[in-house]
PDB file of C-alpha atoms in Angstrom:
ATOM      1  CA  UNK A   1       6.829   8.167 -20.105  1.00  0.00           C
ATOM      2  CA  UNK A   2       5.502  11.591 -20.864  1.00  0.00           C
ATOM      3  CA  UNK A   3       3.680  14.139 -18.675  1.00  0.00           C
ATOM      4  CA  UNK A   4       2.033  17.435 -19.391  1.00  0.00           C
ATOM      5  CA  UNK A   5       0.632  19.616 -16.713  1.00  0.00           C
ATOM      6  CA  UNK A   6      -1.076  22.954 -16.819  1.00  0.00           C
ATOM      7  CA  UNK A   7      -4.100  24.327 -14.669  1.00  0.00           C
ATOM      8  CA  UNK A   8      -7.567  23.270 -15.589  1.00  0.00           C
ATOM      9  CA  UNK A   9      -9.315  27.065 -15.142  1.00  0.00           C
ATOM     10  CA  UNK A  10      -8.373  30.447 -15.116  1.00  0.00           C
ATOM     11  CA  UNK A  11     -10.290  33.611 -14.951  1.00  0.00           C
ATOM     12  CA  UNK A  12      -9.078  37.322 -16.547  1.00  0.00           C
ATOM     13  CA  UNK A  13     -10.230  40.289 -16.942  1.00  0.00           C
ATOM     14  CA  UNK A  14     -11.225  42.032 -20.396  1.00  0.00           C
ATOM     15  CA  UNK A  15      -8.466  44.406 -21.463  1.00  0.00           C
ATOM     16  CA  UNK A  16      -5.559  42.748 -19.266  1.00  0.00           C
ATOM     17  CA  UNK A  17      -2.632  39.774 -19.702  1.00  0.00           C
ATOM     18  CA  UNK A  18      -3.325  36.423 -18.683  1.00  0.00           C
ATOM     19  CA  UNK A  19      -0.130  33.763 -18.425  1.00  0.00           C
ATOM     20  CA  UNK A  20      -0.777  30.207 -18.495  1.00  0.00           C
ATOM     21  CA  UNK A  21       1.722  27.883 -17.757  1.00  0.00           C
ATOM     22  CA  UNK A  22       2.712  24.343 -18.843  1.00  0.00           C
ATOM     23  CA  UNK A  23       5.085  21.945 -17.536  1.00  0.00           C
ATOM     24  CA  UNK A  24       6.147  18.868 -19.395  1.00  0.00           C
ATOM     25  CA  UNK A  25       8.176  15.747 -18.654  1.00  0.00           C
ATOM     26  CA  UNK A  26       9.249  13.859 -22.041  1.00  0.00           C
ATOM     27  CA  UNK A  27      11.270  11.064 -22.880  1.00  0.00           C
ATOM     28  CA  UNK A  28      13.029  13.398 -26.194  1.00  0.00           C
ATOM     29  CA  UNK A  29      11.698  16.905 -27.096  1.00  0.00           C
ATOM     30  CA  UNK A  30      11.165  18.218 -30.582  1.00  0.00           C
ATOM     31  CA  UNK A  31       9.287  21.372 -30.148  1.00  0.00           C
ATOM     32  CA  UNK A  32       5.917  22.416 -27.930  1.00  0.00           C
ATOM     33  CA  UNK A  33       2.810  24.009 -29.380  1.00  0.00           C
ATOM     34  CA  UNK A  34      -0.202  25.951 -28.312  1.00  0.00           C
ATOM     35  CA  UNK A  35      -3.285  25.598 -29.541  1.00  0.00           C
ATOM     36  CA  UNK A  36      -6.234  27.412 -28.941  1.00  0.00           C
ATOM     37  CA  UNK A  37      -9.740  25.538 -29.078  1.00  0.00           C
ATOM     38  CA  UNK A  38     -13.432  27.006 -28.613  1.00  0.00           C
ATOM     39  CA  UNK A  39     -16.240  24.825 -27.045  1.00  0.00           C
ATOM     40  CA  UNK A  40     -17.096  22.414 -30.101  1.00  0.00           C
ATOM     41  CA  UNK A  41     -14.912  23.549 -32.581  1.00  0.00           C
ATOM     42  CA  UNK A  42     -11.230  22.184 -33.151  1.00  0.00           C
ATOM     43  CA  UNK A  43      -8.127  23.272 -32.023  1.00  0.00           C
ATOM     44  CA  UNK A  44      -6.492  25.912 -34.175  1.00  0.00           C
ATOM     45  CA  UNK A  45      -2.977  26.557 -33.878  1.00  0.00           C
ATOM     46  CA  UNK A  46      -1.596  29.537 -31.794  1.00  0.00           C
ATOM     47  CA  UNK A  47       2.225  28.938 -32.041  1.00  0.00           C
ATOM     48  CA  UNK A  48       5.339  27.089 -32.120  1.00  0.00           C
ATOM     49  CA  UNK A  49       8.957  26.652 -29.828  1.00  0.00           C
ATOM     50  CA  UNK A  50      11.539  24.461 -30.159  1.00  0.00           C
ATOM     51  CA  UNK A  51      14.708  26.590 -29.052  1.00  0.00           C
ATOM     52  CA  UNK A  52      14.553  28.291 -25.374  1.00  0.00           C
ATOM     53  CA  UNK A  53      12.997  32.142 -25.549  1.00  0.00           C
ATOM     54  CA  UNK A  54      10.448  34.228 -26.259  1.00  0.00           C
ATOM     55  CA  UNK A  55       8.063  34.027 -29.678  1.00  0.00           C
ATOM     56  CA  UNK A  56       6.086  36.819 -30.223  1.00  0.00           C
ATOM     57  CA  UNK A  57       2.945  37.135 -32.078  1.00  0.00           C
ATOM     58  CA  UNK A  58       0.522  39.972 -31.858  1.00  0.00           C
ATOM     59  CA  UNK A  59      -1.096  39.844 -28.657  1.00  0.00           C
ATOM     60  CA  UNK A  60       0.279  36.340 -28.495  1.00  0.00           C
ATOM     61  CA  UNK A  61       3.582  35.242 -26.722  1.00  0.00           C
ATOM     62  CA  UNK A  62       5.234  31.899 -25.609  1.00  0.00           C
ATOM     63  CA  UNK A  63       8.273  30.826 -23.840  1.00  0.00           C
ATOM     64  CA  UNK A  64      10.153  27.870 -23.484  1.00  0.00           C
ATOM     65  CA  UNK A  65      12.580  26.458 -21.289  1.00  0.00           C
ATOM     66  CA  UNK A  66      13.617  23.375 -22.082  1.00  0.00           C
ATOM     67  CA  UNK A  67      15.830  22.619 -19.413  1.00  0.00           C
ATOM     68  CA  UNK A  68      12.906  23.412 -17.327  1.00  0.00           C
ATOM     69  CA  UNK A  69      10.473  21.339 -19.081  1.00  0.00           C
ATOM     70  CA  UNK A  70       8.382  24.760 -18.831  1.00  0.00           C
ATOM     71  CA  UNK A  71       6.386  27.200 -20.976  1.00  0.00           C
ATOM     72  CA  UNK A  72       3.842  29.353 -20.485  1.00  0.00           C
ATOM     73  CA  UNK A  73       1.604  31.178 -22.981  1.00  0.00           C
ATOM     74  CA  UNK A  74       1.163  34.881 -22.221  1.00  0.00           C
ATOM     75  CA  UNK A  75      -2.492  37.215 -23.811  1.00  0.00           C
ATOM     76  CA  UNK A  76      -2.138  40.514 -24.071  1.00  0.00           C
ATOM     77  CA  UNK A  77      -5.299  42.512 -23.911  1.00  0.00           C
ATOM     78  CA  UNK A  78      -7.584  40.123 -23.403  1.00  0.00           C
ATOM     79  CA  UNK A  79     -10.686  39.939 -25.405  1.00  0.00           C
ATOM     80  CA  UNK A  80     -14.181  38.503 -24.406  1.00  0.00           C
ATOM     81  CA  UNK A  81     -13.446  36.097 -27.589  1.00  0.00           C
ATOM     82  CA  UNK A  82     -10.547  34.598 -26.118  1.00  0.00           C
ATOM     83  CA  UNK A  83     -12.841  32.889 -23.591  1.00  0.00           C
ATOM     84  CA  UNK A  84     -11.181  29.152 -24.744  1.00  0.00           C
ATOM     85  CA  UNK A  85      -9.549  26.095 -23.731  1.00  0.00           C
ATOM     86  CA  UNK A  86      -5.849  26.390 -24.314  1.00  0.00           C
ATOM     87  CA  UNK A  87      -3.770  23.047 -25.026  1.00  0.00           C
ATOM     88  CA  UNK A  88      -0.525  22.782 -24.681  1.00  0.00           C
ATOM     89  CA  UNK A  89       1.246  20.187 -26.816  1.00  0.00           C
ATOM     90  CA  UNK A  90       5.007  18.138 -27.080  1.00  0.00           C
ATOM     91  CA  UNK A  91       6.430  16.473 -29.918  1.00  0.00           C
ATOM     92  CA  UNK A  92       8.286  14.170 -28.188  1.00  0.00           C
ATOM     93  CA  UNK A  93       9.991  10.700 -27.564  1.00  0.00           C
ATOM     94  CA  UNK A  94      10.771   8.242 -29.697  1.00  0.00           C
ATOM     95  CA  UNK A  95       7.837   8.110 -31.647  1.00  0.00           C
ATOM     96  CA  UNK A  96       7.826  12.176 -32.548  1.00  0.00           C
ATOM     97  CA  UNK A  97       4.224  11.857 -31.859  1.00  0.00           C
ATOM     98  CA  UNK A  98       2.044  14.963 -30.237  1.00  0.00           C
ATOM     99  CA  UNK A  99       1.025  14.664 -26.999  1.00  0.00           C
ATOM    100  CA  UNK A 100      -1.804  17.024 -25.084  1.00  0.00           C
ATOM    101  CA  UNK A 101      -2.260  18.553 -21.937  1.00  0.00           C
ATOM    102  CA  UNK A 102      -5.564  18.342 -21.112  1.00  0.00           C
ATOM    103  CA  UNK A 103      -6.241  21.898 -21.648  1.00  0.00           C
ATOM    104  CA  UNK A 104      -7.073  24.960 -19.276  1.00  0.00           C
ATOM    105  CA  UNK A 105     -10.371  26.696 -19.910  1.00  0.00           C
ATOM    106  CA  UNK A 106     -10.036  30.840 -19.710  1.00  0.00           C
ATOM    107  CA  UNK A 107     -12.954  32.729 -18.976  1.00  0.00           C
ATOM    108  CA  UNK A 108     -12.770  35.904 -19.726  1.00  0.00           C
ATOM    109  CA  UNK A 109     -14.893  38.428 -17.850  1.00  0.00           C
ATOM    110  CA  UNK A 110     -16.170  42.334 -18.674  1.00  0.00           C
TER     111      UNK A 110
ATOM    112  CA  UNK B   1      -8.083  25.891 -49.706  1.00  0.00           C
ATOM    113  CA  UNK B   2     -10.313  23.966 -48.204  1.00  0.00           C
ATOM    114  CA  UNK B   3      -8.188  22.906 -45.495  1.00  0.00           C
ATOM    115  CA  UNK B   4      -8.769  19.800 -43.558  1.00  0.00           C
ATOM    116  CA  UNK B   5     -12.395  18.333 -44.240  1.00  0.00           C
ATOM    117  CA  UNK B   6     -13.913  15.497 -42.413  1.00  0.00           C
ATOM    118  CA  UNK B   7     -16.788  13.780 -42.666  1.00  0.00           C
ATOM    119  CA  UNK B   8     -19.617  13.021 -40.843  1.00  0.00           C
ATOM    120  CA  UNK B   9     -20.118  16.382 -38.663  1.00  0.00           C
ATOM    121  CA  UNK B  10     -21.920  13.651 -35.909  1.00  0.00           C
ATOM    122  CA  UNK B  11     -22.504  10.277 -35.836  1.00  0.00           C
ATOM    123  CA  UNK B  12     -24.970   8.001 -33.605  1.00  0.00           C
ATOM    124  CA  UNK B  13     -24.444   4.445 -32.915  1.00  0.00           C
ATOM    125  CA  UNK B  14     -24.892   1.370 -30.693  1.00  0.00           C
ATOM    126  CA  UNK B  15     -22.850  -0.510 -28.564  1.00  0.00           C
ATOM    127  CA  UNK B  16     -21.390  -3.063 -30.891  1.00  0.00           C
ATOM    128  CA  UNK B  17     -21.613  -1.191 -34.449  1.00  0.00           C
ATOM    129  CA  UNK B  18     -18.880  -0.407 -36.409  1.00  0.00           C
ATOM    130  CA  UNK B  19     -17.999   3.199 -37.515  1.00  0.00           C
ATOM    131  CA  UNK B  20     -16.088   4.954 -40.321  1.00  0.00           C
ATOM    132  CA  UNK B  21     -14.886   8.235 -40.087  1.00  0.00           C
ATOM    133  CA  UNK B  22     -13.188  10.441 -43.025  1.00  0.00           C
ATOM    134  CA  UNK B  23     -11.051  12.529 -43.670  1.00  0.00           C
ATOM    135  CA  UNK B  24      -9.253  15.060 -46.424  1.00  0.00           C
ATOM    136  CA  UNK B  25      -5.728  16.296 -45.594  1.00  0.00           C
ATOM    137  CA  UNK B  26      -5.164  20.101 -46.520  1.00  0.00           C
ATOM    138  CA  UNK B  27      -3.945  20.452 -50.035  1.00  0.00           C
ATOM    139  CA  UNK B  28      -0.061  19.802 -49.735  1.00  0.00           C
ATOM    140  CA  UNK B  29       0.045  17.440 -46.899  1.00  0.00           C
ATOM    141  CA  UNK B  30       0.855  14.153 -46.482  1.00  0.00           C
ATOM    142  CA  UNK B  31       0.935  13.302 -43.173  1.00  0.00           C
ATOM    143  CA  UNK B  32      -2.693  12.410 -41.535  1.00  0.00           C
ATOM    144  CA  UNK B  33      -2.987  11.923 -37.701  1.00  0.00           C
ATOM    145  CA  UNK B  34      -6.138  11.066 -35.809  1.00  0.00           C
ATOM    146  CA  UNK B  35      -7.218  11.818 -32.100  1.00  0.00           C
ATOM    147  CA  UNK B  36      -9.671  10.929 -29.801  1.00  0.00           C
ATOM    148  CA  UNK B  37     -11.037  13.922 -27.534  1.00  0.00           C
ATOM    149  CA  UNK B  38     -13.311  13.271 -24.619  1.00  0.00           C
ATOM    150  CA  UNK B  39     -15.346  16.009 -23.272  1.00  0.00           C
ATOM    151  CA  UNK B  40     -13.016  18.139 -20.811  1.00  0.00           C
ATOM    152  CA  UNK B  41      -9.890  16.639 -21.881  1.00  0.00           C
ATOM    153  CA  UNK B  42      -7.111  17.054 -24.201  1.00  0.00           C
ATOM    154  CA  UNK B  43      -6.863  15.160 -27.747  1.00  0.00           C
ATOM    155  CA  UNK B  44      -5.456  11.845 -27.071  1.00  0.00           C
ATOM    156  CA  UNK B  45      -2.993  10.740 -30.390  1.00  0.00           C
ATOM    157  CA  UNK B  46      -4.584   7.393 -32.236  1.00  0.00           C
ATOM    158  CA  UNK B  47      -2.342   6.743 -34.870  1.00  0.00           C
ATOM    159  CA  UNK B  48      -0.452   8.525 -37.987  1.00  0.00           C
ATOM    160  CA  UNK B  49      -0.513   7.626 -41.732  1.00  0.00           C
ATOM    161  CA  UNK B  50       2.320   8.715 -43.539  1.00  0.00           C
ATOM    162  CA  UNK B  51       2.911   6.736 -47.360  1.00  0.00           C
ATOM    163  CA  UNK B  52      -0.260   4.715 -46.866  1.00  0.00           C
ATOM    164  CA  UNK B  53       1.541   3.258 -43.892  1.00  0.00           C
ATOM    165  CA  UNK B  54       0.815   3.384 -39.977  1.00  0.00           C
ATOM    166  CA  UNK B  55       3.532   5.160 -38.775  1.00  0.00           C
ATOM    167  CA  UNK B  56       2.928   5.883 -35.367  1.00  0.00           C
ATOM    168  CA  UNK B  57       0.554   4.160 -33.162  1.00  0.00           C
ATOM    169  CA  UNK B  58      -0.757   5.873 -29.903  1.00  0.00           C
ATOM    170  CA  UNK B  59      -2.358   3.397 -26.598  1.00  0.00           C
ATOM    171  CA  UNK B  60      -5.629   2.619 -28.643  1.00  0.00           C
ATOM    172  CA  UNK B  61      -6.867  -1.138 -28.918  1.00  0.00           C
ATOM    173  CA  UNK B  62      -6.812  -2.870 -31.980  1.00  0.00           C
ATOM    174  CA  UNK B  63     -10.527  -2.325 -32.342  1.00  0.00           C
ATOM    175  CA  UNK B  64      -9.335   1.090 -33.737  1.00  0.00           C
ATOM    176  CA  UNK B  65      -7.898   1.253 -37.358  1.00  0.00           C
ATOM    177  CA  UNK B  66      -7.096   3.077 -40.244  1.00  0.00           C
ATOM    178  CA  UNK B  67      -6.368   3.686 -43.608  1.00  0.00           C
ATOM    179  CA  UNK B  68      -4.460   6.018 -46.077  1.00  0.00           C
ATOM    180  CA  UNK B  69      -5.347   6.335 -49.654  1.00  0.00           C
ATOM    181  CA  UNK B  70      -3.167   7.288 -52.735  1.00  0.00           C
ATOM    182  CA  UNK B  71      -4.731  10.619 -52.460  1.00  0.00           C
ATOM    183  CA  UNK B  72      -3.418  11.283 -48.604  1.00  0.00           C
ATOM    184  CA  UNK B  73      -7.262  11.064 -47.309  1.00  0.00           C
ATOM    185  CA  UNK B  74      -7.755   8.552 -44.819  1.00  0.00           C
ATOM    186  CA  UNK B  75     -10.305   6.683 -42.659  1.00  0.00           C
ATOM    187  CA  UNK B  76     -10.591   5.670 -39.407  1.00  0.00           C
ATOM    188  CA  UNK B  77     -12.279   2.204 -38.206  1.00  0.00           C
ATOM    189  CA  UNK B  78     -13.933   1.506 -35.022  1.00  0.00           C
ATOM    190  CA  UNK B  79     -14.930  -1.766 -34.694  1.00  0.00           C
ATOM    191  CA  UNK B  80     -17.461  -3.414 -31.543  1.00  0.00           C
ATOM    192  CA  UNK B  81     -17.874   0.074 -30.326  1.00  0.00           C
ATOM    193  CA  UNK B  82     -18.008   0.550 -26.452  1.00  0.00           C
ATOM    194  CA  UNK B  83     -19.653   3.547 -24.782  1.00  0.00           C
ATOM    195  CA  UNK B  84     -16.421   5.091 -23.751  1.00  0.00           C
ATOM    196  CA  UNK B  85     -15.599   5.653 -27.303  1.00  0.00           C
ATOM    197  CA  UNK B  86     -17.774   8.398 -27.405  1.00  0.00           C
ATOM    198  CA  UNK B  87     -15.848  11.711 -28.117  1.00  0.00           C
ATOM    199  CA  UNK B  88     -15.028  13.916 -30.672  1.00  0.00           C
ATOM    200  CA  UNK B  89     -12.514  12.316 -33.258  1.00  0.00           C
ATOM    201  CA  UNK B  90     -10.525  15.164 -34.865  1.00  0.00           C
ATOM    202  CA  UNK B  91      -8.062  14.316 -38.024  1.00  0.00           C
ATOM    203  CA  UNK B  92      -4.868  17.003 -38.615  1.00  0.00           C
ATOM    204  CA  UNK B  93      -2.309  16.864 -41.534  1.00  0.00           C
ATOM    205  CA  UNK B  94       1.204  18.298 -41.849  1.00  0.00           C
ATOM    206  CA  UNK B  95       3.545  18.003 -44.794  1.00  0.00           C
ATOM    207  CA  UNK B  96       7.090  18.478 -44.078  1.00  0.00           C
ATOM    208  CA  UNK B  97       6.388  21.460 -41.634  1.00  0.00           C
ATOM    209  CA  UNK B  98       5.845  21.229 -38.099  1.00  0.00           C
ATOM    210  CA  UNK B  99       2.444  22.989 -37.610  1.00  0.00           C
ATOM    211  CA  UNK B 100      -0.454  20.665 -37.395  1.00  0.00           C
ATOM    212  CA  UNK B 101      -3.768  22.188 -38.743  1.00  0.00           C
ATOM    213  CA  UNK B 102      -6.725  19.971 -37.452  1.00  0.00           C
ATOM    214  CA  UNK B 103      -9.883  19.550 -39.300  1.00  0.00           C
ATOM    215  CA  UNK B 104     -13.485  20.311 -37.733  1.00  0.00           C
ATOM    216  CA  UNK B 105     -13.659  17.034 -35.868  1.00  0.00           C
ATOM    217  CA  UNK B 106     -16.384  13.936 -36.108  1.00  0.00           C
ATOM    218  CA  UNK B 107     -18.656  13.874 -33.017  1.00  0.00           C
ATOM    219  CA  UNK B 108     -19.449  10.107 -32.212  1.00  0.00           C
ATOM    220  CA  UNK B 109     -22.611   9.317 -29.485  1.00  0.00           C
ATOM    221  CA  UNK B 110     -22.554   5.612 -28.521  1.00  0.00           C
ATOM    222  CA  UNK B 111     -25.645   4.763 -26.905  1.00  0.00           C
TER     223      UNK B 111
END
């Protein structure tokens, strides 16, 4: 089967770096995603790793370990507008299909 | 570009109806997917069209089905509707590329 864990809240301060971290358990992997979604909007698309490292972009980073079955997504100076749910996503098994975490809200404070 | 249009924004209907839901791929793509997303909870995969065809098929009854047209848009059919099937219903396309883009979702309200 396939798993995907990652913490249901976090809280941050405006101005500082936030990691949020993402375990998985998948029968095949071809690549894990971030997505970033606002209350009542849809998810929009934050980044992409299929081979273990770092991908940097802007104030945006994520690793991947895929011997692990770990990444995390890492804000840089946080802003109040990245007060979102973050979902972390695996292409995976036999089927290639997408599968979600269930998302961990940020709340970013002043 | 309009990117990925769907259509209604909301929907209400009663235990028992039948619903369709739209949707327009982003110009280029190919490859529709739909998902179900409760309140508080991740998107849950449905199914993917791909060549008019079901391609992939997530843990969804067979109340729930779909369609692709010659023109990549598709629909998705929910038939005897149940309250639980009250979420948001979000469509995403891909062509060849990896990156899903996911259009601004359907909210359905079974009452």
């Amino acid at each position: 089967g396939q798993n995907i864990d990652q913490p249901t809240e976090m809280t941050a301060t405006e101005g500082a770096i936030v990691q949020i971290n993402c375990t998985y358990q998948t029968s095949g992997f071809n690549g894990l995603f971030w997505y970033q979604q606002h209350a009542g909007e849809a998810p929009t698309f934050l980044s992409y790793n299929v081979l273990d490292g770092l991908e940097e972009k802007g104030r945006f980073s994520s690793f991947l370990s895929r011997s692990k079955g770990y990444s995390y997504l890492l804000l840089k100076e946080l802003q109040m507008k990245d007060s979102a749910s973050y979902l972390c996503a695996v292409r995976g098994g036999a089927t290639n299909k997408l599968i979600f975490g269930t998302g961990t809200l940020l709340a970013v404070q002043p | 570009d309009a990117g990925v249009t769907q259509s209604p924004t909301h929907l209400i209907k009663t235990r028992g109806q039948q619903v369709t839901l739209r949707c327009s791929p982003k110009s280029g793509h190919d490859t529709v997917s739909w998902y179900q997303q409760a309140l508080g909870q991740g998107p849950q995969f449905i199914f993917q069209y791909y060549e008019e065809e079901e391609r992939q098929r997530g843990n969804f009854p067979d109340r729930f089905s779909g369609h692709q047209f010659p023109n990549y848009s598709s629909e998705l059919n929910v038939n005897a509707l149940l309250l639980g099937d009250s979420a948001l219903y979000l469509c995403a396309s891909r062509d060849t590329g990896s990156e899903q883009f996911f259009g601004p979702g359907t909210r359905l309200t079974v009452l």
